[in-house]
Amino acid sequence: MAGNRGVAYMGPGKVEVQETDYPKLELQDGPGVHPDNIGRKCNHGVILKVATTNICGSDQHMVRGRTTAPQHLVLGHEILGEVVEVGSDVEFIKVGDLCSVPFNIACGRCRNCKEGKTGICLTVNPARPGAAYGYVDMGGWVGGQAEYVMVPYADFNLLRFPDKDKALSKLTDLTMLSDIFPTGYHGAVSAGVKPGSTVYIAGAGPVGLAAAAGAQLLGAAVVIVADLVPERLAQARSFGCETVDVSKGDPKDQILQILGVPEVDCGVDAVGFEARGHGEGAAQEAPATVLNSLMEITAAGGALGIPGLYVTGDPGGIDEAAKVGSLSLSLGTGWAKSLSFVTGQCPVMKYNYGLMQAILNDKVQIAKAVNATVISLDEAPQGYADFDQGAAKKFVIDPHGMVAA
């Protein structure tokens, strides 16, 4: 039996690369596995040799101790891999196929899946709608920051690359299809970005930069990206974005200087529940700041796309309300301006085929936009530490040296 190694959460601020079980086509008991999922047969699944798997800001929330994630949970929901074993019920995916794995696990059979709402599949997580690999409260499916991983409902979930050799030459771009690129793009689509739009994106981390690249792909006239970290703002400017440094005060003043008016057509929250203040309060956590600011600066009748993560359990919340995901929102502002809000998991399969074609046909360079930086599996703990310090990079783990090859 082949071995396996994976990146495991060991407690606040700590991850380790550990020996872990080689995956089976059946859910085993383990950290975070819902009791009703133990022993669940997955003859509809495959085993992947992981080619690339990325560190995500959502992973970082867990590693900081800001969720109820259990120790020894193998992390990683951004996965691209080569099929090495197929279950007896798999019909169309074959051994040797190179595939992207949507981070949302979906059965393809329930009402929500049939309606394209794959982020809130009704069957894969007994606790609530929606599941993901290696993530807290998402059913206990083992994560992909490992050498091998099991993917259920493979015929439905996997996006097979039509030209394997061409795909291998673009791994650092195509690895973004599992989450970050569709999620950022979904934020832009949800905000109503169209040709000629002016767009404000809060957060210049990888999802914010992906949202900016997505907004450009949708034809936005001006894309403004806001952050506190100078290196991340410089990364946004590297592919044609305007920037706002929110440590210098109210974004409206800087938007006015850029556009001549203090508002935008479309707003995207790519920060989430660990948001910080603006101006002199920029160093302090203020979780409702981004959403309230977006309502202020988005034109009446506009929309907010909210791909940033919000949770219902945050042990590190600044007050009792924040610890249960309750924020002080100025909903009256949103109502008075007739703003629309779209939040929740991105339904990756709604977008990943088209974005794959954009990558393969050189219409977008998403790896360059997010500054994809390849590291080995053993370097993952340092990657987490660097990312936590605000590194303007998207860390791509290469467990088998396939990117280098």
XYZ file of C-alpha atoms in Angstrom:
405
model
C 0.000 0.000 0.000
C 1.331 3.436 -0.946
C 2.019 5.933 1.810
C 0.731 9.454 2.120
C 1.706 12.692 3.821
C -0.421 15.752 4.490
C -0.424 19.194 6.095
C -2.311 18.971 9.401
C -3.672 21.694 11.667
C -2.125 21.222 15.110
C -3.605 24.165 17.002
C -3.561 27.952 16.755
C -0.587 29.098 14.719
C 0.760 25.631 14.021
C 0.674 23.196 11.114
C 2.797 20.099 10.530
C 3.503 17.772 7.639
C 2.513 14.343 8.955
C 2.291 10.773 7.788
C -1.374 10.158 7.070
C -3.518 7.374 5.709
C -3.554 6.630 2.006
C -7.086 7.480 0.857
C -9.781 4.871 0.397
C -13.024 5.005 -1.548
C -14.851 5.134 1.754
C -14.998 7.840 4.415
C -13.036 6.834 7.520
C -13.350 8.175 11.040
C -11.003 11.057 11.752
C -10.745 14.706 12.823
C -13.935 16.573 12.029
C -15.688 13.678 10.302
C -19.414 13.826 10.963
C -20.532 10.570 12.633
C -23.146 9.993 9.937
C -20.446 10.152 7.269
C -18.227 7.443 8.801
C -18.193 4.391 6.560
C -19.846 6.208 3.672
C -19.088 4.259 0.487
C -17.582 6.224 -2.403
C -17.472 3.819 -5.335
C -18.399 6.912 -7.350
C -15.032 8.439 -6.395
C -11.417 8.440 -7.501
C -7.986 8.667 -5.910
C -5.854 11.559 -7.155
C -2.103 11.972 -7.091
C -1.991 15.641 -6.126
C -0.137 17.752 -8.700
C -0.784 21.119 -7.023
C -2.684 22.250 -3.943
C -2.841 25.813 -2.713
C -2.798 27.570 0.639
C -6.008 29.587 0.900
C -6.928 32.507 3.116
C -9.794 30.370 4.397
C -7.226 27.809 5.577
C -5.413 30.641 7.321
C -8.519 31.517 9.347
C -8.440 27.992 10.780
C -4.709 28.012 11.397
C -4.993 31.276 13.307
C -7.411 29.527 15.647
C -10.360 31.593 14.477
C -12.651 28.606 13.915
C -13.600 25.422 15.751
C -11.369 23.260 13.541
C -10.120 20.099 15.328
C -6.442 19.267 15.708
C -4.891 16.874 13.157
C -7.367 17.966 10.465
C -5.605 17.554 7.100
C -6.054 20.874 5.335
C -6.510 21.859 1.721
C -9.492 22.423 -0.558
C -7.720 23.831 -3.642
C -6.653 20.735 -5.564
C -5.476 19.721 -9.031
C -4.396 16.138 -9.601
C -3.877 13.081 -11.771
C -6.270 10.143 -11.433
C -4.518 6.992 -10.207
C -7.550 4.886 -9.188
C -11.230 4.937 -10.120
C -14.206 3.511 -8.266
C -16.457 0.860 -9.741
C -19.269 3.379 -10.364
C -17.100 5.912 -12.240
C -17.947 5.927 -15.930
C -16.262 8.865 -17.677
C -13.117 9.748 -15.699
C -10.129 7.494 -16.445
C -6.802 6.687 -14.841
C -4.239 9.202 -16.095
C -6.704 12.086 -16.500
C -5.473 15.430 -15.170
C -8.314 17.259 -13.431
C -9.234 20.303 -11.384
C -11.251 19.644 -8.234
C -13.940 22.202 -7.277
C -13.572 22.931 -3.587
C -17.321 22.441 -3.077
C -18.136 18.747 -2.799
C -21.408 18.057 -4.578
C -23.400 14.922 -5.325
C -24.933 16.103 -8.591
C -28.190 14.419 -7.614
C -29.975 16.573 -5.034
C -32.301 19.465 -5.802
C -29.656 22.134 -5.216
C -27.061 20.430 -7.404
C -29.589 20.021 -10.195
C -30.289 23.756 -9.958
C -26.552 24.539 -10.182
C -26.216 25.421 -6.485
C -23.250 23.116 -5.959
C -21.927 25.160 -3.045
C -24.902 24.064 -0.957
C -25.325 20.402 -1.886
C -27.885 18.813 0.410
C -26.388 15.333 0.794
C -22.618 15.497 1.313
C -22.615 17.054 4.789
C -25.092 15.694 7.359
C -24.689 18.812 9.511
C -25.753 21.463 7.008
C -25.861 22.227 3.264
C -22.449 22.360 1.596
C -19.156 20.540 2.046
C -15.484 21.035 1.253
C -12.209 19.184 1.580
C -10.179 19.679 4.748
C -12.421 22.335 6.228
C -14.110 22.850 9.566
C -17.783 21.816 9.803
C -17.804 20.748 6.164
C -18.525 17.043 6.619
C -15.044 15.793 7.442
C -13.843 15.096 3.892
C -10.049 14.800 4.062
C -8.078 17.725 2.660
C -5.839 17.803 -0.385
C -2.670 19.441 0.963
C -1.232 15.976 0.690
C 0.342 13.583 -1.746
C -2.933 11.758 -2.469
C -6.608 12.575 -1.922
C -9.998 10.975 -2.545
C -12.599 12.864 -4.600
C -16.215 11.592 -4.437
C -18.818 11.790 -7.216
C -15.926 12.077 -9.659
C -17.913 12.089 -12.893
C -19.820 15.110 -11.653
C -17.170 16.980 -9.663
C -13.995 16.733 -11.700
C -13.078 19.132 -14.509
C -10.886 17.114 -16.862
C -8.364 19.054 -18.920
C -8.806 18.217 -22.610
C -5.094 18.488 -23.510
C -2.974 17.023 -20.720
C 0.367 18.231 -22.090
C -0.901 21.779 -22.512
C -2.402 21.675 -19.035
C 0.880 20.510 -17.522
C 2.555 23.570 -19.033
C 0.029 25.854 -17.266
C -0.274 24.184 -13.870
C 0.218 27.329 -11.823
C -2.663 29.008 -13.663
C -4.988 26.013 -13.782
C -4.542 25.234 -10.079
C -6.466 28.452 -9.387
C -9.632 26.913 -10.911
C -10.436 24.885 -7.789
C -11.410 27.929 -5.746
C -9.619 31.267 -5.893
C -10.277 32.232 -9.522
C -13.955 31.174 -9.671
C -14.509 32.639 -6.199
C -13.024 36.011 -7.122
C -14.830 35.963 -10.459
C -18.094 35.067 -8.691
C -17.604 38.110 -6.471
C -17.285 40.305 -9.549
C -20.260 38.687 -11.304
C -22.385 38.977 -8.146
C -21.489 42.677 -7.890
C -22.847 43.196 -11.407
C -19.553 43.958 -13.146
C -19.999 44.506 -16.878
C -18.171 46.372 -19.648
C -17.528 49.930 -18.502
C -18.126 49.314 -14.791
C -16.170 50.972 -12.026
C -15.355 48.425 -9.334
C -14.047 48.632 -5.762
C -12.542 45.455 -4.315
C -11.815 45.364 -0.590
C -8.779 43.166 0.029
C -5.665 42.595 -2.071
C -5.071 39.054 -0.925
C -5.268 36.277 -3.518
C -9.097 36.267 -3.728
C -9.211 40.048 -4.071
C -6.587 39.929 -6.817
C -8.513 37.129 -8.526
C -11.662 39.250 -8.295
C -9.735 42.115 -9.902
C -8.539 39.868 -12.733
C -12.098 38.603 -13.107
C -13.480 42.139 -13.241
C -10.986 42.986 -15.977
C -12.048 39.855 -17.891
C -15.674 41.040 -17.601
C -14.732 44.388 -19.153
C -14.583 46.750 -16.173
C -13.346 50.233 -17.043
C -11.634 50.846 -13.694
C -10.765 48.307 -11.001
C -9.788 49.755 -7.606
C -8.246 47.393 -5.058
C -7.950 48.351 -1.390
C -5.696 46.954 1.324
C -3.391 47.856 4.222
C -0.274 46.036 2.991
C 1.933 48.012 0.560
C 3.295 44.867 -1.135
C -0.200 43.601 -1.861
C -1.238 46.967 -3.274
C 1.856 46.918 -5.489
C 0.834 43.466 -6.736
C -2.590 44.854 -7.705
C -0.978 47.727 -9.607
C 1.281 45.254 -11.459
C -1.621 44.204 -13.699
C -3.353 47.530 -14.167
C -5.460 48.108 -11.061
C -5.821 51.389 -9.211
C -5.271 51.109 -5.463
C -6.525 52.536 -2.182
C -4.526 52.345 1.055
C -7.230 52.175 3.724
C -4.714 52.938 6.466
C -4.782 56.511 5.140
C -8.439 57.075 5.879
C -11.900 56.819 4.370
C -11.788 55.082 0.965
C -14.288 57.620 -0.413
C -11.656 60.355 -0.507
C -9.199 58.229 -2.477
C -11.942 56.982 -4.821
C -12.849 60.615 -5.500
C -9.255 61.313 -6.525
C -9.257 58.325 -8.902
C -12.722 58.617 -10.466
C -13.785 62.204 -9.846
C -16.763 60.927 -7.853
C -16.693 59.249 -4.416
C -18.556 56.103 -5.439
C -18.331 53.046 -7.681
C -20.834 50.986 -9.609
C -19.903 47.648 -8.014
C -18.396 46.523 -4.689
C -16.649 43.280 -3.707
C -15.772 42.135 -0.182
C -12.725 39.849 -0.449
C -11.749 40.277 3.213
C -14.355 38.572 5.384
C -14.775 38.344 9.124
C -11.224 39.282 10.159
C -11.582 42.764 8.648
C -9.773 45.711 10.208
C -10.610 49.364 10.517
C -9.722 52.288 8.271
C -7.456 55.248 8.952
C -6.104 55.479 12.478
C -8.049 52.350 13.417
C -6.545 50.281 10.639
C -4.571 48.077 13.020
C -7.658 47.168 15.057
C -10.038 44.391 14.124
C -13.455 45.752 13.190
C -15.344 42.976 11.419
C -18.222 45.031 9.990
C -15.985 47.771 8.566
C -15.673 46.421 5.047
C -19.369 45.687 4.539
C -20.474 49.058 5.932
C -17.864 50.871 3.864
C -18.965 49.060 0.711
C -22.547 50.131 1.297
C -21.384 53.738 1.607
C -19.304 53.804 -1.570
C -21.454 51.673 -3.893
C -23.884 53.679 -6.000
C -27.604 53.400 -5.316
C -29.103 50.430 -7.101
C -25.741 48.658 -7.181
C -24.705 45.319 -5.759
C -22.172 43.819 -3.379
C -20.461 40.520 -4.128
C -19.239 38.978 -0.889
C -16.822 36.087 -1.477
C -15.017 36.946 1.776
C -15.591 34.292 4.437
C -17.952 34.840 7.366
C -18.451 32.207 10.057
C -20.956 31.309 12.757
C -18.278 30.302 15.263
C -15.187 32.460 15.912
C -13.408 31.763 19.219
C -11.159 34.780 18.631
C -13.945 37.263 17.946
C -13.508 40.718 19.453
C -16.762 40.491 21.413
C -19.507 38.002 22.231
C -21.523 38.956 19.159
C -18.573 38.510 16.810
C -17.879 35.083 18.301
C -21.155 33.846 16.827
C -20.885 35.779 13.562
C -23.200 38.616 14.552
C -21.999 41.948 13.139
C -23.198 45.541 13.511
C -24.255 46.182 9.931
C -25.814 49.414 8.704
C -28.547 47.530 6.895
C -30.574 50.728 6.750
C -27.960 52.152 4.390
C -28.276 49.116 2.145
C -32.057 49.345 2.188
C -32.137 53.089 1.513
C -29.824 52.669 -1.487
C -31.593 49.547 -2.811
C -28.361 47.573 -2.765
C -28.256 43.866 -3.549
C -26.089 41.404 -1.593
C -24.771 38.026 -2.719
C -22.820 35.936 -0.227
C -21.928 32.304 0.486
C -19.744 29.714 -1.197
C -19.000 30.176 -4.868
C -20.637 27.452 -7.002
C -17.334 26.663 -8.718
C -18.797 24.516 -11.488
C -20.813 27.473 -12.723
C -17.580 29.124 -13.844
C -14.628 26.732 -13.978
C -15.059 25.444 -17.545
C -15.189 28.929 -19.044
C -12.306 30.174 -16.912
C -10.301 27.096 -17.923
C -10.805 28.056 -21.568
C -9.731 31.621 -20.818
C -6.511 30.313 -19.258
C -5.748 27.741 -21.950
C -6.316 30.329 -24.683
C -4.197 33.025 -23.003
C -7.041 35.440 -22.245
C -5.981 35.795 -18.606
C -2.803 35.225 -16.590
C -4.215 34.477 -13.180
C -1.010 32.971 -11.724
C 0.860 36.184 -12.519
C -1.952 38.334 -11.127
C -1.900 36.578 -7.743
C 1.892 36.061 -7.746
C 1.767 32.257 -7.624
C 4.765 30.971 -5.687
C 5.567 27.247 -5.814
C 6.781 25.466 -2.690
C 7.286 21.847 -1.682
C 5.027 19.971 0.722
C 7.715 20.222 3.410
C 7.803 24.004 2.968
C 4.072 24.338 3.670
C 4.438 25.354 7.348
C 6.747 28.207 6.349
C 4.321 29.135 3.580
C 1.544 29.447 6.144
C 3.758 31.609 8.352
C 4.729 33.906 5.473
C 1.145 34.197 4.264
C 0.024 35.081 7.787
C 2.509 37.971 7.765
C 0.857 39.423 4.643
C 3.161 38.079 1.926
C 1.917 39.236 -1.473
C 1.987 35.677 -2.793
C -0.320 32.769 -3.534
C 1.495 29.692 -2.255
C 1.146 26.644 -4.502
C 2.257 23.348 -2.938
C 3.907 20.914 -5.370
C 3.953 17.555 -3.511
C 5.490 15.482 -6.306
C 7.627 18.030 -8.135
C 5.275 18.096 -11.119
C 5.403 21.868 -11.572
C 9.189 21.834 -11.537
C 9.195 18.982 -14.040
